[in-house]
PDB file of C-alpha atoms in Angstrom:
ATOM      1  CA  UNK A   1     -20.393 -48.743 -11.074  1.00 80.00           C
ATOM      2  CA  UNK A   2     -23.417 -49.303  -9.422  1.00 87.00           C
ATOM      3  CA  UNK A   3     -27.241 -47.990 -10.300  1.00 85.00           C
ATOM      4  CA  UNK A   4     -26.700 -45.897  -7.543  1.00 85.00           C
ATOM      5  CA  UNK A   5     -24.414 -43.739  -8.775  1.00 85.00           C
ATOM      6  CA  UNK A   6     -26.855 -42.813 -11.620  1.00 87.00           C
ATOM      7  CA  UNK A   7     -29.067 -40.088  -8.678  1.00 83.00           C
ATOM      8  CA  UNK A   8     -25.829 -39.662  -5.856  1.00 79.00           C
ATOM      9  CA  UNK A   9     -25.424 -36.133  -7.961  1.00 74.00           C
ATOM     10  CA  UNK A  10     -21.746 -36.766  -8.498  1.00 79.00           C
ATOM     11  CA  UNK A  11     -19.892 -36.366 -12.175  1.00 80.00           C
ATOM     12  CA  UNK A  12     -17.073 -38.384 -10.396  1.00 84.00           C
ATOM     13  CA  UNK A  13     -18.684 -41.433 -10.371  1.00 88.00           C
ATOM     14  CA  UNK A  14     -21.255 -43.522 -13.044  1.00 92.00           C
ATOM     15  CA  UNK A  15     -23.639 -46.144 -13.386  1.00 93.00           C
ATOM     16  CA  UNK A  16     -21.895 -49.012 -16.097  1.00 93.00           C
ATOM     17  CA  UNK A  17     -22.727 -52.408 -17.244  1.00 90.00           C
ATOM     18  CA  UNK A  18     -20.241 -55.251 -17.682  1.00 83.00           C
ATOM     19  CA  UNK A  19     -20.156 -55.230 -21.129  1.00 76.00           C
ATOM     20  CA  UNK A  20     -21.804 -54.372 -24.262  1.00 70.00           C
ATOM     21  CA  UNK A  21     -25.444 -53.842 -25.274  1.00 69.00           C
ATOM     22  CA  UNK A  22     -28.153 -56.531 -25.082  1.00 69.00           C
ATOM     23  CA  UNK A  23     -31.736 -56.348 -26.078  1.00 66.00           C
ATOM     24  CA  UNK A  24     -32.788 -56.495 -22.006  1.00 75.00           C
ATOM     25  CA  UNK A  25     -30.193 -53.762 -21.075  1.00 86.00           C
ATOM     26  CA  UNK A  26     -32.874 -50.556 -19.185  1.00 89.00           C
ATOM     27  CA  UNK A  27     -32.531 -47.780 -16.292  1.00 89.00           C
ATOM     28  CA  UNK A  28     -35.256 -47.885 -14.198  1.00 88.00           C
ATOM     29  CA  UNK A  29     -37.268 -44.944 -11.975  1.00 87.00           C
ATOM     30  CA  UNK A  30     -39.977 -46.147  -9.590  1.00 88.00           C
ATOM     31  CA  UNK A  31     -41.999 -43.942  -7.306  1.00 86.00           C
ATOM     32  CA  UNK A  32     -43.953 -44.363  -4.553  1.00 87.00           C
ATOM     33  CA  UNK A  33     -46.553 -43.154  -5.912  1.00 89.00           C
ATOM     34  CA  UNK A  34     -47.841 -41.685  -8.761  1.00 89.00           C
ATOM     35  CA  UNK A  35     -46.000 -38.949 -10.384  1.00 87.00           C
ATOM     36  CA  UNK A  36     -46.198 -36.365 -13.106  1.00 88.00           C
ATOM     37  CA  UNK A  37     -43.090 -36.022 -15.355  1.00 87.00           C
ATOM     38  CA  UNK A  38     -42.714 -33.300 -18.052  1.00 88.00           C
ATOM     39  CA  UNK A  39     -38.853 -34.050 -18.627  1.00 89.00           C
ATOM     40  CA  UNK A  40     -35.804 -36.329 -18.123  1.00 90.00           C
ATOM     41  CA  UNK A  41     -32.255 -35.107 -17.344  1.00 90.00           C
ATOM     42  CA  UNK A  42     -29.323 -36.737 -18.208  1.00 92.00           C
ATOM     43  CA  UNK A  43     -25.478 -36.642 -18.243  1.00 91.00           C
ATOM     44  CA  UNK A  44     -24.405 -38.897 -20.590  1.00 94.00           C
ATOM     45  CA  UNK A  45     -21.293 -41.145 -20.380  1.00 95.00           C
ATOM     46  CA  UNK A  46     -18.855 -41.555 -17.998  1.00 94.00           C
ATOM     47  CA  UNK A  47     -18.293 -37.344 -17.761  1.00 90.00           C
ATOM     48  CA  UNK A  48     -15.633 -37.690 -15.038  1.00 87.00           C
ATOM     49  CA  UNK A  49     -13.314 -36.138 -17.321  1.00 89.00           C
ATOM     50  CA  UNK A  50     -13.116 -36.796 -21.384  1.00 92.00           C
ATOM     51  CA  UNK A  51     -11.222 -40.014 -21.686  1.00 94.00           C
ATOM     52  CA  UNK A  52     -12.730 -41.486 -19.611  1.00 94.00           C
ATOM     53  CA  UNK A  53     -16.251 -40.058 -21.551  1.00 94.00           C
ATOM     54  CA  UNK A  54     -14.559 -41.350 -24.698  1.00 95.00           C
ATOM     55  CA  UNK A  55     -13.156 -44.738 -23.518  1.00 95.00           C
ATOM     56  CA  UNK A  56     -16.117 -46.167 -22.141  1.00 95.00           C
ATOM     57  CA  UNK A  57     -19.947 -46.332 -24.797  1.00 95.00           C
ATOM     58  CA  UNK A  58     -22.550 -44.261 -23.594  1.00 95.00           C
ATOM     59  CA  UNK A  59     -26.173 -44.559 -24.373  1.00 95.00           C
ATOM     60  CA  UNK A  60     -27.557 -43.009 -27.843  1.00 96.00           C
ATOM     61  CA  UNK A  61     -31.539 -44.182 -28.093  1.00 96.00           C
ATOM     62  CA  UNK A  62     -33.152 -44.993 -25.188  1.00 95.00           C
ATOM     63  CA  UNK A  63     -37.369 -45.581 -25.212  1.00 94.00           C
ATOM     64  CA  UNK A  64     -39.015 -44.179 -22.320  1.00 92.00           C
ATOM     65  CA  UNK A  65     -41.806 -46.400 -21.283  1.00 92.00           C
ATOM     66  CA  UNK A  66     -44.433 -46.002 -18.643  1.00 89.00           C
ATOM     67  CA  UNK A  67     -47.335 -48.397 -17.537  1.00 84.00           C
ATOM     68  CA  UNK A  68     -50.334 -47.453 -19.764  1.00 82.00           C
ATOM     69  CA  UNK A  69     -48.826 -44.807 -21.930  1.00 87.00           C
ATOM     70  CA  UNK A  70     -47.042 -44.910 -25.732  1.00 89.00           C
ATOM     71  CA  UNK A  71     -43.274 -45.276 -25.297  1.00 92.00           C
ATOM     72  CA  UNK A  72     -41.119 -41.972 -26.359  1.00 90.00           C
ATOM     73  CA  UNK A  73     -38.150 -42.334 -28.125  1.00 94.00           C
ATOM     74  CA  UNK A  74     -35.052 -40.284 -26.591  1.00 94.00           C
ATOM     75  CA  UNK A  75     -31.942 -39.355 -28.665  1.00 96.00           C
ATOM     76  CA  UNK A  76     -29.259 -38.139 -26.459  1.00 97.00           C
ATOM     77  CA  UNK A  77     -26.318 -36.282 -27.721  1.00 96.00           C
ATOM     78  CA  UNK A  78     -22.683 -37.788 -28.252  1.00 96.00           C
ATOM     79  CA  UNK A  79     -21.491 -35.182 -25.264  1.00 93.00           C
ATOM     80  CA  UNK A  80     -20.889 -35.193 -21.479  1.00 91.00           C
ATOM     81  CA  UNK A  81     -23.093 -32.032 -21.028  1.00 87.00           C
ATOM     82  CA  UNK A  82     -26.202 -32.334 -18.780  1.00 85.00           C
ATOM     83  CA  UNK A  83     -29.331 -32.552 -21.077  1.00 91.00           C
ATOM     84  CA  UNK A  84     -32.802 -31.713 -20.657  1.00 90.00           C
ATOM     85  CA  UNK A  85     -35.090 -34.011 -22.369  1.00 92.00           C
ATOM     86  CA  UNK A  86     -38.743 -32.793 -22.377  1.00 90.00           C
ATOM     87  CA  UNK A  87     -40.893 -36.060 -22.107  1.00 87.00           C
ATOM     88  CA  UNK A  88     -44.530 -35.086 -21.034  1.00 80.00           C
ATOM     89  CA  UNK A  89     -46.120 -34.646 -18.754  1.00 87.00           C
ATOM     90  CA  UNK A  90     -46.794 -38.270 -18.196  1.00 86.00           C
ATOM     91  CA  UNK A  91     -48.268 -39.673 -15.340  1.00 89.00           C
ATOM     92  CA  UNK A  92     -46.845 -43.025 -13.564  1.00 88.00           C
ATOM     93  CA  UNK A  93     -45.270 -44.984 -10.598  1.00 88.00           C
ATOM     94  CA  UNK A  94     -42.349 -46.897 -13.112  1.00 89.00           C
ATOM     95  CA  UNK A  95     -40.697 -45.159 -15.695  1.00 89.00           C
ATOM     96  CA  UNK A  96     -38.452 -47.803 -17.187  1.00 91.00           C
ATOM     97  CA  UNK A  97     -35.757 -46.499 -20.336  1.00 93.00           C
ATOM     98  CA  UNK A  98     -34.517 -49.453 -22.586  1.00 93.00           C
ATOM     99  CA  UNK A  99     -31.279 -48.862 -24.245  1.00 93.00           C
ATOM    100  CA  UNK A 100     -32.116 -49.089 -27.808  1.00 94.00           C
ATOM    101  CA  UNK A 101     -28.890 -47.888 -29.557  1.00 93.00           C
ATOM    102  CA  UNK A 102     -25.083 -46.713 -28.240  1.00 93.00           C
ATOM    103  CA  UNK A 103     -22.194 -44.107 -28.845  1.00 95.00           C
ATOM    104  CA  UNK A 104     -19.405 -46.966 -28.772  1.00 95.00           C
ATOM    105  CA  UNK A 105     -16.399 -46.217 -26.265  1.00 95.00           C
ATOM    106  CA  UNK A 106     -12.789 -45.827 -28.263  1.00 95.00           C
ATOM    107  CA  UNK A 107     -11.355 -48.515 -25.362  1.00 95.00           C
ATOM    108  CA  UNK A 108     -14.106 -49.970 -23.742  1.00 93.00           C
ATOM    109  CA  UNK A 109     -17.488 -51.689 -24.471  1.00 90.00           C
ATOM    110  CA  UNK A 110     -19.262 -51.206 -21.352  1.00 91.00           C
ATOM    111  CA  UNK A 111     -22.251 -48.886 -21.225  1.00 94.00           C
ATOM    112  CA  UNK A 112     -22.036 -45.622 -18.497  1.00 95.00           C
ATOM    113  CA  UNK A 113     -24.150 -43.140 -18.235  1.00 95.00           C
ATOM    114  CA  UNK A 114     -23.433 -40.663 -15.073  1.00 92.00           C
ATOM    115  CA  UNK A 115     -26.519 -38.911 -13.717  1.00 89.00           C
ATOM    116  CA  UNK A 116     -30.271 -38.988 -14.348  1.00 90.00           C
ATOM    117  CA  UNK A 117     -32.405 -37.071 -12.726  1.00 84.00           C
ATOM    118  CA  UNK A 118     -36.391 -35.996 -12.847  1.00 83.00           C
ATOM    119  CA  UNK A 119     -36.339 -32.617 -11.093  1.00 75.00           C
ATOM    120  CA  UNK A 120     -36.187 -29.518 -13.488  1.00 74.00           C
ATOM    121  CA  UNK A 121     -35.100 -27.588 -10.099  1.00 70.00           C
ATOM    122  CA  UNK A 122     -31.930 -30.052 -10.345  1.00 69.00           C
ATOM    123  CA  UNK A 123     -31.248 -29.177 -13.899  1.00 70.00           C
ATOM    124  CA  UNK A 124     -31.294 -25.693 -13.062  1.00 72.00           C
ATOM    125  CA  UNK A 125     -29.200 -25.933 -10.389  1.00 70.00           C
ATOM    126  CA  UNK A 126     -26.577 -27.884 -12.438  1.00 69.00           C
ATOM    127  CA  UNK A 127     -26.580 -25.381 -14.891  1.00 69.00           C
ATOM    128  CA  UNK A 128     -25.472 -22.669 -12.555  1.00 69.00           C
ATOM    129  CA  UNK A 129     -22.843 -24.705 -10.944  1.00 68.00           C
ATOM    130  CA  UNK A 130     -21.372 -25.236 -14.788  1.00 66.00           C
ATOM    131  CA  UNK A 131     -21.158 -21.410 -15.061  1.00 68.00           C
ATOM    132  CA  UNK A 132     -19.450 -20.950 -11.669  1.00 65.00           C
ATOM    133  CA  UNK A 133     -17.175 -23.970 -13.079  1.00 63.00           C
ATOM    134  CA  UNK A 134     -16.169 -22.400 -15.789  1.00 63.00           C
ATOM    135  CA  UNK A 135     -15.650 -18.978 -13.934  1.00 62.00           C
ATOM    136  CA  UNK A 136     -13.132 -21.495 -11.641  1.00 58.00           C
ATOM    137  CA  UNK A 137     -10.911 -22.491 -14.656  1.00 61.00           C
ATOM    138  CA  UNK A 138     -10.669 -18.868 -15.850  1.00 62.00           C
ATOM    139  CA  UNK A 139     -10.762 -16.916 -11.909  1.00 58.00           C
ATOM    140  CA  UNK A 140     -10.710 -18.865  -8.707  1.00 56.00           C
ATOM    141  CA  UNK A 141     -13.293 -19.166  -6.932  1.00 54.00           C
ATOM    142  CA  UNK A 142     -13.650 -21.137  -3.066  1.00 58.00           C
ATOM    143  CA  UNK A 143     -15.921 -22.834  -2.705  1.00 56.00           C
ATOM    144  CA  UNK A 144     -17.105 -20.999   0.290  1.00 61.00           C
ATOM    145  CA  UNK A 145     -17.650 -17.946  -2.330  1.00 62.00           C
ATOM    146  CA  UNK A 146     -19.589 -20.425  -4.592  1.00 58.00           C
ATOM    147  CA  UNK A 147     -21.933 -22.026  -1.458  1.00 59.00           C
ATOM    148  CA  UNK A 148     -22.425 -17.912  -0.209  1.00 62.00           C
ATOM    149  CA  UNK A 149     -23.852 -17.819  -4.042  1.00 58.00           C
ATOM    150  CA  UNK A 150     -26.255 -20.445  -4.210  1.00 56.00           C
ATOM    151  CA  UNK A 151     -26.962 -20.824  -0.023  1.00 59.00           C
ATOM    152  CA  UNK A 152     -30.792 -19.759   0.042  1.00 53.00           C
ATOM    153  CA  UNK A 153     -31.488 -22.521  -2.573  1.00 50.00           C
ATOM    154  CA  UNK A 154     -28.866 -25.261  -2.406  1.00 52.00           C
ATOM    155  CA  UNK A 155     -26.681 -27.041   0.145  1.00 53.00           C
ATOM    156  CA  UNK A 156     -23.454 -27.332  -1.586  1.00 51.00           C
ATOM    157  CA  UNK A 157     -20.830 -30.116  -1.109  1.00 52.00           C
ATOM    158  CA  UNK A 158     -17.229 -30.000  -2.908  1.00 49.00           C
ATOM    159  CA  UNK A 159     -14.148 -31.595  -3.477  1.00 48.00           C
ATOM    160  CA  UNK A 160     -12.208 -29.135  -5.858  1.00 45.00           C
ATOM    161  CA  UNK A 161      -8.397 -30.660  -6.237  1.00 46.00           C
ATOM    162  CA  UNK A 162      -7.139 -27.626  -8.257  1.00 43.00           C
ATOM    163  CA  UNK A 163      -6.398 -26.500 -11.591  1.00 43.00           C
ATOM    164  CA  UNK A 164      -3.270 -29.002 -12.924  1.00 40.00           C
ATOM    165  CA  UNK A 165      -5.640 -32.108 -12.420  1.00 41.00           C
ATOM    166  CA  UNK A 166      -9.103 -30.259 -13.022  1.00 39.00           C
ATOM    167  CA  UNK A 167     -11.144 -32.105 -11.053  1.00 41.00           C
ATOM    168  CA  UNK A 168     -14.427 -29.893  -9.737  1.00 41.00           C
ATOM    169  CA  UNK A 169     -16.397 -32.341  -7.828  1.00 44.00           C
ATOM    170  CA  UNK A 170     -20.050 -31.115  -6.005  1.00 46.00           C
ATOM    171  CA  UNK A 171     -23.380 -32.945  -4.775  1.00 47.00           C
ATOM    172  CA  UNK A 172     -26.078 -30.444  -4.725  1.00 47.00           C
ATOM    173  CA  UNK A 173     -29.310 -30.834  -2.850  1.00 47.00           C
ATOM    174  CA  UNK A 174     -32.550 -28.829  -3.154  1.00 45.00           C
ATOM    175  CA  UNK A 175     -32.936 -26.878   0.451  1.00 43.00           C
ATOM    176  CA  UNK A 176     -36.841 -24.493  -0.841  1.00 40.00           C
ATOM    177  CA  UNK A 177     -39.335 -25.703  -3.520  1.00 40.00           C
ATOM    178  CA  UNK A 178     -39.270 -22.175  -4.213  1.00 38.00           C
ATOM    179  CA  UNK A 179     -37.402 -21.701  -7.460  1.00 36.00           C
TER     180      UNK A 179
END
């Protein structure tokens, strides 16, 4: 459960702490160099499938914070469903979120949260890939239909195991700046 697994683009896999929340407990973004943000996304939880969303606490309040700039408070919904959290634009090499409050887990206490990402593009392109997985559970799709789809903007990876154990696995990567 490594901070890794928080921008590898995977819902099969999440960042989680060893335990419950502390005051020190923060994600952290740094850049190279300066960048504008105008938004945050997130999927909250462990969203591998719903128990283990449930089982596990997920992040409620977090406090954006950025070197020179008033801290914004971020309330993220109770919900494994990627959210868009408009934040700017702000300006800054370190964007640091402190957990501030948590959804508590019905089994565990430790503290997931799956993806977070800083691209819009991304958010986008998650969004489609949730309609073409919801086309899956109702009409099959391959995923070479699904990669013949989105091929002039994404490269598409997938591990789809079928529909009894509804697993829909994908890592996405932007391939043109151009959407």
């Amino acid at each position: 459960y490594v901070p890794g697994n928080l921008i590898d683009r995977s819902i099969s896999s999440a960042w989680c702490t060893n335990g419950k929340l502390v005051p020190s407990l923060w994600i952290s973004l740094k850049y190279p160099k300066p960048t504008q943000l105008t938004g945050i996304g997130f999927i909250n939880g462990y969203a591998r499938n719903m128990i283990s969303f449930t089982n596990n606490a997920r992040p409620k309040e977090l406090l954006a914070k950025v070197e020179g700039k008033e801290p914004v408070k971020i309330e993220l919904a109770d919900s494994p469903e990627l959210q868009w959290i408009e934040i700017g634009p702000i300006t800054g090499m370190n964007v640091k979120f402190d957990i501030k409050a948590i959804y508590p887990g019905l089994k565990y206490e430790d503290i997931c949260m799956t993806e977070i990402f800083d691209d819009k593009r991304i958010y986008d392109g998650y969004i489609m890939l949730s309609e073409i997985e919801r086309k899956i559970s109702s009409h099959p799709l391959t995923p070479t239909e699904i990669q013949q789809y989105f091929k002039p903007f994404f490269t598409l990876t997938f591990n789809y195991k079928g529909r009894d154990e509804r697993t829909f696995w994908y890592a996405i990567s932007l391939k043109t700046t151009k959407l």
